[in-house]
Tab-separated table of C-alpha atoms and ligand atoms in Angstrom:
chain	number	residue	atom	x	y	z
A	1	UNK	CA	-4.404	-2.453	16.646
A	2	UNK	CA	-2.850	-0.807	19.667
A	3	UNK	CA	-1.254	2.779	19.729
A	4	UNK	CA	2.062	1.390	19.634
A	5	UNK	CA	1.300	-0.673	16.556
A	6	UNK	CA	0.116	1.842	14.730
A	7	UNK	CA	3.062	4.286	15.277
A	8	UNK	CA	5.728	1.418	14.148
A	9	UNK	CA	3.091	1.069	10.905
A	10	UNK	CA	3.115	4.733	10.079
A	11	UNK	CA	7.157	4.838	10.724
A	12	UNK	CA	8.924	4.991	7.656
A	13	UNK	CA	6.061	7.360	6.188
A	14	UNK	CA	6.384	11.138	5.348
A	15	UNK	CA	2.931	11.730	6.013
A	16	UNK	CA	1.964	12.756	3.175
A	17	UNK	CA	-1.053	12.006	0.784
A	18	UNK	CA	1.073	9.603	-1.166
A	19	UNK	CA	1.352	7.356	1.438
A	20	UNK	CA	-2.761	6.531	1.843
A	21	UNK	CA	-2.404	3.471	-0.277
A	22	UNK	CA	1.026	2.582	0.637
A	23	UNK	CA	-0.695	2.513	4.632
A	24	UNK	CA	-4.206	1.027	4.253
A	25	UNK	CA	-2.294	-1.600	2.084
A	26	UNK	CA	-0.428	-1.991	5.686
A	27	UNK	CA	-3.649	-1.791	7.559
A	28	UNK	CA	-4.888	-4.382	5.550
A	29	UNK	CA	-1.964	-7.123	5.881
A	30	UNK	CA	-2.321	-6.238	9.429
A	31	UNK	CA	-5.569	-6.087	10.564
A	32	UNK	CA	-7.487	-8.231	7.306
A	33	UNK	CA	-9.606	-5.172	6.982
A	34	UNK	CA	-9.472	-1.121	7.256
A	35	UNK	CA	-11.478	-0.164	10.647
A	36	UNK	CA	-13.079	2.878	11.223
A	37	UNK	CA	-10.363	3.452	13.846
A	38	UNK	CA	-8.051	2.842	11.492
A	39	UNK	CA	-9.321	5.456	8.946
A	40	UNK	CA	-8.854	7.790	11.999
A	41	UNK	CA	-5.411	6.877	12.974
A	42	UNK	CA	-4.190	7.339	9.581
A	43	UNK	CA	-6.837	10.910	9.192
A	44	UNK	CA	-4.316	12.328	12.227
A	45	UNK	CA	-1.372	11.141	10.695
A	46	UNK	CA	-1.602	12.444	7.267
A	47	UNK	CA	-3.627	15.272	7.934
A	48	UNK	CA	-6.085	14.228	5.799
A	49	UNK	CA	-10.408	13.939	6.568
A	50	UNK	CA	-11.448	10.983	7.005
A	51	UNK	CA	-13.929	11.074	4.474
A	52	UNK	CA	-11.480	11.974	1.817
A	53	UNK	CA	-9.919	8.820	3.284
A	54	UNK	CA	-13.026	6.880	2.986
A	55	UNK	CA	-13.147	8.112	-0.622
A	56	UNK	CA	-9.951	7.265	-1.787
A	57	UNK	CA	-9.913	4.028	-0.290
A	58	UNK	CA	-13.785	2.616	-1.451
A	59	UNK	CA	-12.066	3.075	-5.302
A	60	UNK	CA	-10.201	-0.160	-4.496
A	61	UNK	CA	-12.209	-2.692	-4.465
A	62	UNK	CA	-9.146	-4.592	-2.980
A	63	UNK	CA	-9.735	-2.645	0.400
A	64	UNK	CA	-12.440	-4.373	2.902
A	65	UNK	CA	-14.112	-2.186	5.709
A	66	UNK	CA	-15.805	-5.001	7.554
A	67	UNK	CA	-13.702	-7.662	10.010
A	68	UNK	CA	-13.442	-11.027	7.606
A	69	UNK	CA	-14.768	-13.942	8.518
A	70	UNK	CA	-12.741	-17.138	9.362
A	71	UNK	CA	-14.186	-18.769	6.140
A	72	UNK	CA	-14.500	-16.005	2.981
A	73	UNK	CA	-17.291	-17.196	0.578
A	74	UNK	CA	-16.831	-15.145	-2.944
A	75	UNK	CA	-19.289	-15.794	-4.884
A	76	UNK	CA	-18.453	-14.748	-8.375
A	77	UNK	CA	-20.570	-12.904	-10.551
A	78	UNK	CA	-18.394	-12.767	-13.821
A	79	UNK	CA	-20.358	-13.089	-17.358
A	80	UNK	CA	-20.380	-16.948	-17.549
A	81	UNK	CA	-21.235	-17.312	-14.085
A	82	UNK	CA	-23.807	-14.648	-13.885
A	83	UNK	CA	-25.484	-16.951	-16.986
A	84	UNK	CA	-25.482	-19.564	-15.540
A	85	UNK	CA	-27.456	-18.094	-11.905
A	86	UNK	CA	-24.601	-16.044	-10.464
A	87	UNK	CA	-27.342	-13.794	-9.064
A	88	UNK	CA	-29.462	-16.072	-7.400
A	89	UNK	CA	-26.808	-17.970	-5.764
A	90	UNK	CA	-25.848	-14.671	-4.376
A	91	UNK	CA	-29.039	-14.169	-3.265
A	92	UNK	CA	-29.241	-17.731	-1.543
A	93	UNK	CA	-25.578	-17.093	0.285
A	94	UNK	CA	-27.079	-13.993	2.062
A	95	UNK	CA	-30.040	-15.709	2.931
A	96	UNK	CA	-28.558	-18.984	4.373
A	97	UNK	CA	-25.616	-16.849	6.006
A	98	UNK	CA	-28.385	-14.376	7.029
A	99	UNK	CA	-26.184	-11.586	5.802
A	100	UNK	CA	-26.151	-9.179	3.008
A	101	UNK	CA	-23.161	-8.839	0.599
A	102	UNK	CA	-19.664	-7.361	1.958
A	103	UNK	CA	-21.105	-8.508	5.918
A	104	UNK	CA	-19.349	-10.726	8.213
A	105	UNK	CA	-21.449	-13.139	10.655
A	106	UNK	CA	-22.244	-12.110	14.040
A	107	UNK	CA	-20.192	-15.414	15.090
A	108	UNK	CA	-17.311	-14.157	13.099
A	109	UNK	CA	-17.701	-17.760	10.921
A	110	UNK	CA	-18.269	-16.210	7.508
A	111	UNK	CA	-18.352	-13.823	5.584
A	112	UNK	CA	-19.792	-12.906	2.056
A	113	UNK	CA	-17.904	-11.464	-1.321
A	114	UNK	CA	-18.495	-11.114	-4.860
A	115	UNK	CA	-15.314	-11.893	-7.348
A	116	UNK	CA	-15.740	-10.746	-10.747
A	117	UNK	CA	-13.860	-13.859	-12.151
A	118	UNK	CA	-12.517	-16.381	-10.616
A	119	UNK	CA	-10.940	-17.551	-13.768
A	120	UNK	CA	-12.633	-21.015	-14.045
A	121	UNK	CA	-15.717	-20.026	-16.548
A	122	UNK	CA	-16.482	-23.281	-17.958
A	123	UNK	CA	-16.999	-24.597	-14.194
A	124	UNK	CA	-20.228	-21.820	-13.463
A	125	UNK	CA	-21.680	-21.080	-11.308
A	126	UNK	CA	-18.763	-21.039	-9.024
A	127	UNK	CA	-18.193	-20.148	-5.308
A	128	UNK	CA	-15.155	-20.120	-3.844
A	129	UNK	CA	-15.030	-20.461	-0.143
A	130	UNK	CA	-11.207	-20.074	1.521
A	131	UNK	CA	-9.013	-21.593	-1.334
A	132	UNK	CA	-11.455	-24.541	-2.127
A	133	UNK	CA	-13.055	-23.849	-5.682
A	134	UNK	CA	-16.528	-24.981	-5.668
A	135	UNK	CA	-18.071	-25.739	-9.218
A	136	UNK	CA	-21.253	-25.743	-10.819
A	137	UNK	CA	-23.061	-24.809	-7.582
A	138	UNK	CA	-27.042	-24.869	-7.100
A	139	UNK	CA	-29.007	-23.487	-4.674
A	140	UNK	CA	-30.013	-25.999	-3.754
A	141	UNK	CA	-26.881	-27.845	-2.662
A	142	UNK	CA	-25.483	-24.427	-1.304
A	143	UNK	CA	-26.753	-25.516	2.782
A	144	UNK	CA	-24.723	-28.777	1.912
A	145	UNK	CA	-21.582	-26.802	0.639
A	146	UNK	CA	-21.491	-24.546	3.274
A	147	UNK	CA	-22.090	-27.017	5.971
A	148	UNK	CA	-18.784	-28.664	5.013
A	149	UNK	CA	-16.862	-25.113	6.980
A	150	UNK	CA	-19.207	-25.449	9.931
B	1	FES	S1	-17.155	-15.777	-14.732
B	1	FES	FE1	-17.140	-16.951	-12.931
B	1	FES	S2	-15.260	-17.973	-13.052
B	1	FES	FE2	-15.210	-16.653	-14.736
């Protein structure tokens, strides 16, 4: 975001602490993630460190700190689908994406989430990539899956 940009996001705020969520939620819908320039823009602003920033803001898990991906592959890691190998589908999206959770690929194609539920337990293990629900995923089918967004 440009200087310009961000002084038309911050209009409209006192600058005061109350408005840290009320901005990075701004950031967010902006930008798809909070940069580290970002975190300083709004440090100025409010008057605020940026690592009391960084603290307030890691609480939400709803707030993302690395550029997304053009395809977002969650895997989800509720109860049923943690059962039924949650964890070592996780483990075989960071290895075929050749990134580690919450990491976006250098070629800006994906990158990798966990989802607590995705609200479909009866379908585990599921992976969502974009909107497309993906059910009763193996590891072994994952290249397959993910080859479909290439
Ligand atoms: S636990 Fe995975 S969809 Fe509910």
């Amino acid at each position: 975001m440009k200087e310009k940009e961000y002084e038309k996001l911050f209009s409209g705020f006192k600058g005061i602490e109350d408005d840290i969520l009320a901005i990075f939620l701004r950031v967010q819908k902006k930008d798809g993630y909070i940069s580290e320039e970002a975190i300083r823009r709004v440090s100025r602003f409010l008057k605020i460190s940026e690592n009391r920033l960084y603290g307030v803001a890691t609480f939400y898990p709803k707030f993302r700190f690395t550029k997304p991906g053009r395809n977002t592959v969650k895997v989800c890691m509720g109860t049923a689908c943690h059962v039924h190998g949650g964890q070592s589908l996780s483990d075989a999206v960071g290895w075929q994406l050749g990134i580690s959770l919450g990491q976006t690929t250098d070629d800006g194609h994906f990158d990798f989430q966990r989802v607590t539920c995705l609200g479909c337990c009866t379908l585990a293990p599921v992976v969502q990539i974009n909107d497309d629900i993906h059910d009763r995923v193996l590891v072994t089918g994952l290249k397959e899956t993910l080859k479909q967004y290439e």
